[in-house]
Amino acid sequence: FIQPGTGVTTTRADVHWVVTEYGAVNLHGRSVPERVKDLVSIADPKFRDELLAFAKEKKYL
């Protein structure tokens, strides 16, 4: 079993669904640019423009 306080990581390929109070997206099989757009679409609207700008700056889009 995993002990309390142990770090746990996963790869992006392991994540299928992400759910927030703004929606849900299935990321399975999606490219990085598609994942970025999907995740931004379910982010708090007040942060979406900033997230898109950051993604473009980092060449994810």
Coordinates of C-alpha atoms in Angstrom, one line a residue:
F1 CA 0.0 0.0 0.0
I2 CA 1.0 3.6 -0.5
Q3 CA 2.0 5.3 2.8
P4 CA 0.6 8.7 3.7
G5 CA 2.8 11.5 2.3
T6 CA 4.2 9.3 -0.5
G7 CA 4.5 11.1 -3.8
V8 CA 2.4 9.7 -6.7
T9 CA 2.8 10.6 -10.3
T10 CA 1.1 9.7 -13.6
T11 CA 1.8 10.3 -17.2
R12 CA -0.5 12.5 -19.4
A13 CA -1.5 9.3 -21.3
D14 CA -3.1 7.9 -18.1
V15 CA -5.5 10.8 -17.7
H16 CA -8.8 10.2 -19.5
W17 CA -11.4 12.4 -17.9
V18 CA -11.0 15.8 -16.1
V19 CA -14.1 17.3 -14.4
T20 CA -14.4 20.8 -13.0
E21 CA -17.4 22.9 -12.0
Y22 CA -17.2 24.3 -15.5
G23 CA -17.5 21.1 -17.4
A24 CA -15.9 17.7 -18.2
V25 CA -13.5 16.7 -21.0
N26 CA -12.2 13.3 -22.2
L27 CA -8.5 13.7 -22.9
H28 CA -7.9 10.1 -24.0
G29 CA -6.2 10.0 -27.4
R30 CA -6.0 13.7 -27.8
S31 CA -2.9 15.6 -29.0
V32 CA -1.2 18.1 -26.7
P33 CA -2.8 21.1 -28.5
E34 CA -6.2 19.4 -28.3
R35 CA -5.7 18.7 -24.6
V36 CA -4.7 22.3 -23.9
K37 CA -7.8 23.6 -25.7
D38 CA -10.0 21.1 -23.9
L39 CA -8.6 21.9 -20.4
V40 CA -8.9 25.7 -21.0
S41 CA -12.5 25.2 -22.0
I42 CA -13.3 23.8 -18.5
A43 CA -11.2 26.3 -16.5
D44 CA -12.6 29.2 -14.6
P45 CA -13.6 31.7 -17.4
K46 CA -11.6 34.5 -15.7
F47 CA -8.4 32.6 -16.3
R48 CA -9.0 31.2 -19.8
D49 CA -7.3 34.1 -21.7
E50 CA -4.3 33.9 -19.5
L51 CA -4.0 30.1 -19.9
L52 CA -4.3 30.4 -23.6
A53 CA -1.6 33.1 -23.8
F54 CA 0.7 31.0 -21.6
A55 CA 0.1 27.9 -23.8
K56 CA 1.0 29.9 -26.9
E57 CA 4.1 31.3 -25.3
K58 CA 5.3 27.8 -24.3
K59 CA 4.5 26.5 -27.9
Y60 CA 1.8 24.1 -26.7
L61 CA -0.5 25.7 -29.3

